[in-house]
């Protein structure tokens, strides 16, 4: 929901950084993979309840995630790069609830499991529709520079990272934050399934 407002704000600094990285001949996939492994360091940090350190790794991961796309646009967008980016993003997103479950299993495990369940709904509906949108050559003008179709919802990347930040800042309220955000994810998944089904059904129905 907030991505369309956040992306224009961060686009200029990311572009400037990407221009410099391009001059150094750094490849987008290198940035993607580096950011992914840095982000995974949040898991052991969370497990040891080093929440400030985990937050730093999460933020760095998200900066790298923005940089790889900006750098790809300076060089060349590729399906391979887009595939790598979205796959590692989803693995990273799932790793953070897991880290909180390790930090305090008694209080966080059920909330983390619920959030992962909700992530499955948003992720499956997102990727399934992106596949069909590509087949039917459906364009999304809001995210025209993305490698695949981005179907919206009330929980997108901005909201996801905001929830992770809140969990790190207020770890004792992790279960509440995960519960509220997870419920919003379920609404997003339901709306995507409904909108995607109706869109594709209309395309499958022969016009009279």
PDB file of C-alpha atoms in Angstrom:
ATOM      1  CA  UNK A   1       0.000   0.000   0.000  1.00  0.00           C
ATOM      2  CA  UNK A   2       2.826   2.416   0.860  1.00  0.00           C
ATOM      3  CA  UNK A   3       5.346   1.238  -1.751  1.00  0.00           C
ATOM      4  CA  UNK A   4       4.014   3.594  -4.400  1.00  0.00           C
ATOM      5  CA  UNK A   5       4.757   6.521  -2.064  1.00  0.00           C
ATOM      6  CA  UNK A   6       8.049   5.242  -0.642  1.00  0.00           C
ATOM      7  CA  UNK A   7       9.649   4.326  -3.971  1.00  0.00           C
ATOM      8  CA  UNK A   8       9.694   7.898  -5.405  1.00  0.00           C
ATOM      9  CA  UNK A   9      11.305   9.165  -2.175  1.00  0.00           C
ATOM     10  CA  UNK A  10      14.207   6.712  -2.281  1.00  0.00           C
ATOM     11  CA  UNK A  11      14.592   6.584  -6.067  1.00  0.00           C
ATOM     12  CA  UNK A  12      16.985   9.560  -6.403  1.00  0.00           C
ATOM     13  CA  UNK A  13      19.571   8.527  -3.755  1.00  0.00           C
ATOM     14  CA  UNK A  14      19.489   4.943  -5.013  1.00  0.00           C
ATOM     15  CA  UNK A  15      20.060   6.130  -8.572  1.00  0.00           C
ATOM     16  CA  UNK A  16      23.040   8.229  -7.518  1.00  0.00           C
ATOM     17  CA  UNK A  17      24.538   5.300  -5.632  1.00  0.00           C
ATOM     18  CA  UNK A  18      23.861   2.980  -8.580  1.00  0.00           C
ATOM     19  CA  UNK A  19      25.681   5.326 -10.951  1.00  0.00           C
ATOM     20  CA  UNK A  20      28.760   5.114  -8.731  1.00  0.00           C
ATOM     21  CA  UNK A  21      28.531   1.334  -8.431  1.00  0.00           C
ATOM     22  CA  UNK A  22      28.204   1.103 -12.217  1.00  0.00           C
ATOM     23  CA  UNK A  23      31.418   3.083 -12.599  1.00  0.00           C
ATOM     24  CA  UNK A  24      33.114   0.538 -10.340  1.00  0.00           C
ATOM     25  CA  UNK A  25      31.742  -2.225 -12.632  1.00  0.00           C
ATOM     26  CA  UNK A  26      29.824  -3.923  -9.816  1.00  0.00           C
ATOM     27  CA  UNK A  27      27.087  -6.254 -11.039  1.00  0.00           C
ATOM     28  CA  UNK A  28      23.493  -6.166  -9.742  1.00  0.00           C
ATOM     29  CA  UNK A  29      23.541  -9.881  -8.881  1.00  0.00           C
ATOM     30  CA  UNK A  30      26.598  -9.289  -6.683  1.00  0.00           C
ATOM     31  CA  UNK A  31      24.661  -6.670  -4.740  1.00  0.00           C
ATOM     32  CA  UNK A  32      21.626  -8.975  -4.489  1.00  0.00           C
ATOM     33  CA  UNK A  33      23.605 -11.907  -3.106  1.00  0.00           C
ATOM     34  CA  UNK A  34      25.691  -9.758  -0.757  1.00  0.00           C
ATOM     35  CA  UNK A  35      22.606  -8.093   0.663  1.00  0.00           C
ATOM     36  CA  UNK A  36      20.924 -11.453   1.139  1.00  0.00           C
ATOM     37  CA  UNK A  37      23.737 -12.932   3.222  1.00  0.00           C
ATOM     38  CA  UNK A  38      24.052  -9.746   5.248  1.00  0.00           C
ATOM     39  CA  UNK A  39      20.322  -9.910   5.922  1.00  0.00           C
ATOM     40  CA  UNK A  40      20.569 -13.516   7.087  1.00  0.00           C
ATOM     41  CA  UNK A  41      22.976 -12.383   9.808  1.00  0.00           C
ATOM     42  CA  UNK A  42      19.890 -10.936  11.489  1.00  0.00           C
ATOM     43  CA  UNK A  43      18.810 -14.490  12.388  1.00  0.00           C
ATOM     44  CA  UNK A  44      21.673 -15.291  14.799  1.00  0.00           C
ATOM     45  CA  UNK A  45      21.530 -11.709  16.069  1.00  0.00           C
ATOM     46  CA  UNK A  46      17.859 -12.175  16.916  1.00  0.00           C
ATOM     47  CA  UNK A  47      18.518 -15.594  18.412  1.00  0.00           C
ATOM     48  CA  UNK A  48      20.937 -13.974  20.868  1.00  0.00           C
ATOM     49  CA  UNK A  49      18.474 -11.104  21.429  1.00  0.00           C
ATOM     50  CA  UNK A  50      20.878  -8.551  19.943  1.00  0.00           C
ATOM     51  CA  UNK A  51      17.956  -6.624  18.497  1.00  0.00           C
ATOM     52  CA  UNK A  52      19.878  -3.480  17.592  1.00  0.00           C
ATOM     53  CA  UNK A  53      22.399  -5.513  15.624  1.00  0.00           C
ATOM     54  CA  UNK A  54      19.602  -7.434  13.917  1.00  0.00           C
ATOM     55  CA  UNK A  55      17.948  -4.166  12.955  1.00  0.00           C
ATOM     56  CA  UNK A  56      21.179  -2.969  11.375  1.00  0.00           C
ATOM     57  CA  UNK A  57      21.432  -6.131   9.249  1.00  0.00           C
ATOM     58  CA  UNK A  58      17.771  -5.788   8.205  1.00  0.00           C
ATOM     59  CA  UNK A  59      18.258  -2.174   7.136  1.00  0.00           C
ATOM     60  CA  UNK A  60      21.429  -2.992   5.196  1.00  0.00           C
ATOM     61  CA  UNK A  61      19.616  -5.814   3.427  1.00  0.00           C
ATOM     62  CA  UNK A  62      16.836  -3.474   2.361  1.00  0.00           C
ATOM     63  CA  UNK A  63      19.304  -0.833   1.135  1.00  0.00           C
ATOM     64  CA  UNK A  64      21.061  -3.458  -0.966  1.00  0.00           C
ATOM     65  CA  UNK A  65      17.678  -4.640  -2.250  1.00  0.00           C
ATOM     66  CA  UNK A  66      16.964  -1.150  -3.530  1.00  0.00           C
ATOM     67  CA  UNK A  67      20.459  -0.768  -4.943  1.00  0.00           C
ATOM     68  CA  UNK A  68      20.405  -3.940  -7.014  1.00  0.00           C
ATOM     69  CA  UNK A  69      17.304  -2.814  -8.883  1.00  0.00           C
ATOM     70  CA  UNK A  70      18.643   0.688  -9.450  1.00  0.00           C
ATOM     71  CA  UNK A  71      21.948  -0.748 -10.651  1.00  0.00           C
ATOM     72  CA  UNK A  72      20.145  -3.163 -12.975  1.00  0.00           C
ATOM     73  CA  UNK A  73      18.354  -0.227 -14.554  1.00  0.00           C
ATOM     74  CA  UNK A  74      21.735   1.460 -15.124  1.00  0.00           C
ATOM     75  CA  UNK A  75      23.053  -1.677 -16.802  1.00  0.00           C
ATOM     76  CA  UNK A  76      20.391  -4.096 -18.032  1.00  0.00           C
ATOM     77  CA  UNK A  77      17.291  -5.589 -16.450  1.00  0.00           C
ATOM     78  CA  UNK A  78      17.346  -9.358 -16.731  1.00  0.00           C
ATOM     79  CA  UNK A  79      14.909 -12.143 -15.971  1.00  0.00           C
ATOM     80  CA  UNK A  80      17.666 -14.047 -14.162  1.00  0.00           C
ATOM     81  CA  UNK A  81      18.377 -11.071 -11.919  1.00  0.00           C
ATOM     82  CA  UNK A  82      14.694 -10.501 -11.250  1.00  0.00           C
ATOM     83  CA  UNK A  83      14.230 -14.166 -10.353  1.00  0.00           C
ATOM     84  CA  UNK A  84      17.220 -14.105  -7.998  1.00  0.00           C
ATOM     85  CA  UNK A  85      16.055 -10.891  -6.348  1.00  0.00           C
ATOM     86  CA  UNK A  86      12.486 -11.954  -5.594  1.00  0.00           C
ATOM     87  CA  UNK A  87      13.486 -15.458  -4.474  1.00  0.00           C
ATOM     88  CA  UNK A  88      16.087 -14.226  -2.001  1.00  0.00           C
ATOM     89  CA  UNK A  89      13.707 -11.506  -0.809  1.00  0.00           C
ATOM     90  CA  UNK A  90      11.090 -14.073   0.159  1.00  0.00           C
ATOM     91  CA  UNK A  91      13.651 -16.238   1.950  1.00  0.00           C
ATOM     92  CA  UNK A  92      14.896 -13.176   3.848  1.00  0.00           C
ATOM     93  CA  UNK A  93      11.372 -12.154   4.829  1.00  0.00           C
ATOM     94  CA  UNK A  94      10.725 -15.637   6.228  1.00  0.00           C
ATOM     95  CA  UNK A  95      13.994 -15.645   8.160  1.00  0.00           C
ATOM     96  CA  UNK A  96      13.053 -12.746  10.440  1.00  0.00           C
ATOM     97  CA  UNK A  97      10.042 -14.389  12.158  1.00  0.00           C
ATOM     98  CA  UNK A  98      12.201 -17.494  12.514  1.00  0.00           C
ATOM     99  CA  UNK A  99      14.855 -15.413  14.258  1.00  0.00           C
ATOM    100  CA  UNK A 100      12.305 -14.025  16.710  1.00  0.00           C
ATOM    101  CA  UNK A 101      11.063 -17.551  17.423  1.00  0.00           C
ATOM    102  CA  UNK A 102      14.638 -18.546  18.301  1.00  0.00           C
ATOM    103  CA  UNK A 103      15.002 -15.483  20.516  1.00  0.00           C
ATOM    104  CA  UNK A 104      12.072 -16.378  22.774  1.00  0.00           C
ATOM    105  CA  UNK A 105      10.315 -19.612  21.785  1.00  0.00           C
ATOM    106  CA  UNK A 106       7.852 -19.519  24.673  1.00  0.00           C
ATOM    107  CA  UNK A 107       6.468 -16.103  23.776  1.00  0.00           C
ATOM    108  CA  UNK A 108       7.238 -15.758  20.062  1.00  0.00           C
ATOM    109  CA  UNK A 109       6.982 -19.183  18.416  1.00  0.00           C
ATOM    110  CA  UNK A 110       3.216 -19.187  17.812  1.00  0.00           C
ATOM    111  CA  UNK A 111       3.214 -15.578  16.598  1.00  0.00           C
ATOM    112  CA  UNK A 112       6.157 -16.300  14.289  1.00  0.00           C
ATOM    113  CA  UNK A 113       4.407 -19.402  12.917  1.00  0.00           C
ATOM    114  CA  UNK A 114       1.244 -17.394  12.296  1.00  0.00           C
ATOM    115  CA  UNK A 115       3.200 -14.699  10.476  1.00  0.00           C
ATOM    116  CA  UNK A 116       4.949 -17.282   8.297  1.00  0.00           C
ATOM    117  CA  UNK A 117       1.533 -18.799   7.497  1.00  0.00           C
ATOM    118  CA  UNK A 118       0.308 -15.347   6.444  1.00  0.00           C
ATOM    119  CA  UNK A 119       3.477 -14.729   4.408  1.00  0.00           C
ATOM    120  CA  UNK A 120       2.691 -17.924   2.498  1.00  0.00           C
ATOM    121  CA  UNK A 121      -0.647 -16.437   1.477  1.00  0.00           C
ATOM    122  CA  UNK A 122       0.748 -13.100   0.334  1.00  0.00           C
ATOM    123  CA  UNK A 123       3.739 -14.706  -1.387  1.00  0.00           C
ATOM    124  CA  UNK A 124       1.778 -17.407  -3.201  1.00  0.00           C
ATOM    125  CA  UNK A 125      -0.879 -14.978  -4.460  1.00  0.00           C
ATOM    126  CA  UNK A 126       1.809 -12.499  -5.521  1.00  0.00           C
ATOM    127  CA  UNK A 127       3.918 -14.982  -7.469  1.00  0.00           C
ATOM    128  CA  UNK A 128       1.003 -16.890  -8.978  1.00  0.00           C
ATOM    129  CA  UNK A 129      -0.566 -13.752 -10.409  1.00  0.00           C
ATOM    130  CA  UNK A 130       2.811 -12.460 -11.620  1.00  0.00           C
ATOM    131  CA  UNK A 131       3.200 -15.680 -13.617  1.00  0.00           C
ATOM    132  CA  UNK A 132      -0.245 -15.335 -15.187  1.00  0.00           C
ATOM    133  CA  UNK A 133       0.219 -11.618 -15.806  1.00  0.00           C
ATOM    134  CA  UNK A 134       3.378 -12.376 -17.765  1.00  0.00           C
ATOM    135  CA  UNK A 135       1.525 -15.010 -19.805  1.00  0.00           C
ATOM    136  CA  UNK A 136      -1.234 -12.544 -20.668  1.00  0.00           C
ATOM    137  CA  UNK A 137       1.167  -9.585 -21.024  1.00  0.00           C
ATOM    138  CA  UNK A 138      -0.596  -7.559 -18.340  1.00  0.00           C
ATOM    139  CA  UNK A 139       1.356  -4.418 -17.437  1.00  0.00           C
ATOM    140  CA  UNK A 140       1.336  -2.561 -14.111  1.00  0.00           C
ATOM    141  CA  UNK A 141       2.082   1.139 -14.694  1.00  0.00           C
ATOM    142  CA  UNK A 142       2.599   1.786 -10.967  1.00  0.00           C
ATOM    143  CA  UNK A 143       5.676  -0.483 -10.911  1.00  0.00           C
ATOM    144  CA  UNK A 144       6.706  -0.273 -14.536  1.00  0.00           C
ATOM    145  CA  UNK A 145      10.429  -0.767 -13.790  1.00  0.00           C
ATOM    146  CA  UNK A 146      10.011  -4.082 -11.980  1.00  0.00           C
ATOM    147  CA  UNK A 147      11.065  -7.390 -13.505  1.00  0.00           C
ATOM    148  CA  UNK A 148       7.643  -8.923 -12.881  1.00  0.00           C
ATOM    149  CA  UNK A 149       4.080  -7.789 -12.263  1.00  0.00           C
ATOM    150  CA  UNK A 150       3.596  -6.410  -8.738  1.00  0.00           C
ATOM    151  CA  UNK A 151       0.019  -6.909  -7.595  1.00  0.00           C
ATOM    152  CA  UNK A 152      -0.727  -4.552  -4.736  1.00  0.00           C
ATOM    153  CA  UNK A 153      -2.309  -4.889  -1.337  1.00  0.00           C
ATOM    154  CA  UNK A 154      -2.345  -3.292   2.093  1.00  0.00           C
ATOM    155  CA  UNK A 155       0.881  -5.115   3.007  1.00  0.00           C
ATOM    156  CA  UNK A 156       3.791  -4.672   0.628  1.00  0.00           C
ATOM    157  CA  UNK A 157       7.524  -4.296   1.133  1.00  0.00           C
ATOM    158  CA  UNK A 158       7.331  -1.006   3.033  1.00  0.00           C
ATOM    159  CA  UNK A 159       4.818  -2.338   5.552  1.00  0.00           C
ATOM    160  CA  UNK A 160       6.783  -5.560   5.980  1.00  0.00           C
ATOM    161  CA  UNK A 161      10.018  -3.765   6.809  1.00  0.00           C
ATOM    162  CA  UNK A 162       8.186  -1.341   9.086  1.00  0.00           C
ATOM    163  CA  UNK A 163       6.831  -4.283  11.069  1.00  0.00           C
ATOM    164  CA  UNK A 164      10.303  -5.831  11.341  1.00  0.00           C
ATOM    165  CA  UNK A 165      11.708  -2.521  12.558  1.00  0.00           C
ATOM    166  CA  UNK A 166       8.982  -2.241  15.197  1.00  0.00           C
ATOM    167  CA  UNK A 167       9.671  -5.804  16.346  1.00  0.00           C
ATOM    168  CA  UNK A 168      13.362  -4.999  16.798  1.00  0.00           C
ATOM    169  CA  UNK A 169      12.641  -1.742  18.598  1.00  0.00           C
ATOM    170  CA  UNK A 170       9.952  -3.262  20.836  1.00  0.00           C
ATOM    171  CA  UNK A 171      10.802  -6.995  21.034  1.00  0.00           C
ATOM    172  CA  UNK A 172       8.532  -7.624  24.033  1.00  0.00           C
ATOM    173  CA  UNK A 173       5.585  -6.718  21.776  1.00  0.00           C
ATOM    174  CA  UNK A 174       6.709  -8.969  18.916  1.00  0.00           C
ATOM    175  CA  UNK A 175       3.684 -11.261  19.235  1.00  0.00           C
ATOM    176  CA  UNK A 176       1.247  -8.349  19.074  1.00  0.00           C
ATOM    177  CA  UNK A 177       3.005  -6.751  16.100  1.00  0.00           C
ATOM    178  CA  UNK A 178       3.170 -10.087  14.284  1.00  0.00           C
ATOM    179  CA  UNK A 179      -0.492 -10.773  14.994  1.00  0.00           C
ATOM    180  CA  UNK A 180      -1.674  -7.404  13.703  1.00  0.00           C
ATOM    181  CA  UNK A 181       0.593  -7.458  10.665  1.00  0.00           C
ATOM    182  CA  UNK A 182      -0.264 -11.088   9.949  1.00  0.00           C
ATOM    183  CA  UNK A 183      -3.980 -10.263   9.944  1.00  0.00           C
ATOM    184  CA  UNK A 184      -3.287  -7.474   7.450  1.00  0.00           C
ATOM    185  CA  UNK A 185      -1.353  -9.965   5.326  1.00  0.00           C
ATOM    186  CA  UNK A 186      -4.359 -12.287   5.293  1.00  0.00           C
ATOM    187  CA  UNK A 187      -6.548  -9.438   4.051  1.00  0.00           C
ATOM    188  CA  UNK A 188      -3.983  -8.711   1.349  1.00  0.00           C
ATOM    189  CA  UNK A 189      -3.846 -12.367   0.309  1.00  0.00           C
ATOM    190  CA  UNK A 190      -7.639 -12.603   0.137  1.00  0.00           C
ATOM    191  CA  UNK A 191      -7.901  -9.415  -1.917  1.00  0.00           C
ATOM    192  CA  UNK A 192      -5.181 -10.593  -4.292  1.00  0.00           C
ATOM    193  CA  UNK A 193      -6.833 -13.969  -4.807  1.00  0.00           C
ATOM    194  CA  UNK A 194     -10.185 -12.314  -5.503  1.00  0.00           C
ATOM    195  CA  UNK A 195      -8.810  -9.573  -7.769  1.00  0.00           C
ATOM    196  CA  UNK A 196      -6.463 -11.927  -9.577  1.00  0.00           C
ATOM    197  CA  UNK A 197      -9.151 -14.524 -10.161  1.00  0.00           C
ATOM    198  CA  UNK A 198     -11.619 -11.957 -11.467  1.00  0.00           C
ATOM    199  CA  UNK A 199      -9.002 -10.393 -13.756  1.00  0.00           C
ATOM    200  CA  UNK A 200      -7.907 -13.704 -15.236  1.00  0.00           C
ATOM    201  CA  UNK A 201     -11.459 -15.009 -15.493  1.00  0.00           C
ATOM    202  CA  UNK A 202     -12.397 -11.964 -17.571  1.00  0.00           C
ATOM    203  CA  UNK A 203      -9.451 -12.656 -19.876  1.00  0.00           C
ATOM    204  CA  UNK A 204     -10.446 -16.325 -20.209  1.00  0.00           C
ATOM    205  CA  UNK A 205     -14.050 -15.467 -21.078  1.00  0.00           C
ATOM    206  CA  UNK A 206     -14.520 -15.048 -24.843  1.00  0.00           C
ATOM    207  CA  UNK A 207     -15.972 -11.670 -25.767  1.00  0.00           C
ATOM    208  CA  UNK A 208     -19.334 -11.834 -27.534  1.00  0.00           C
TER     209      UNK A 208
END
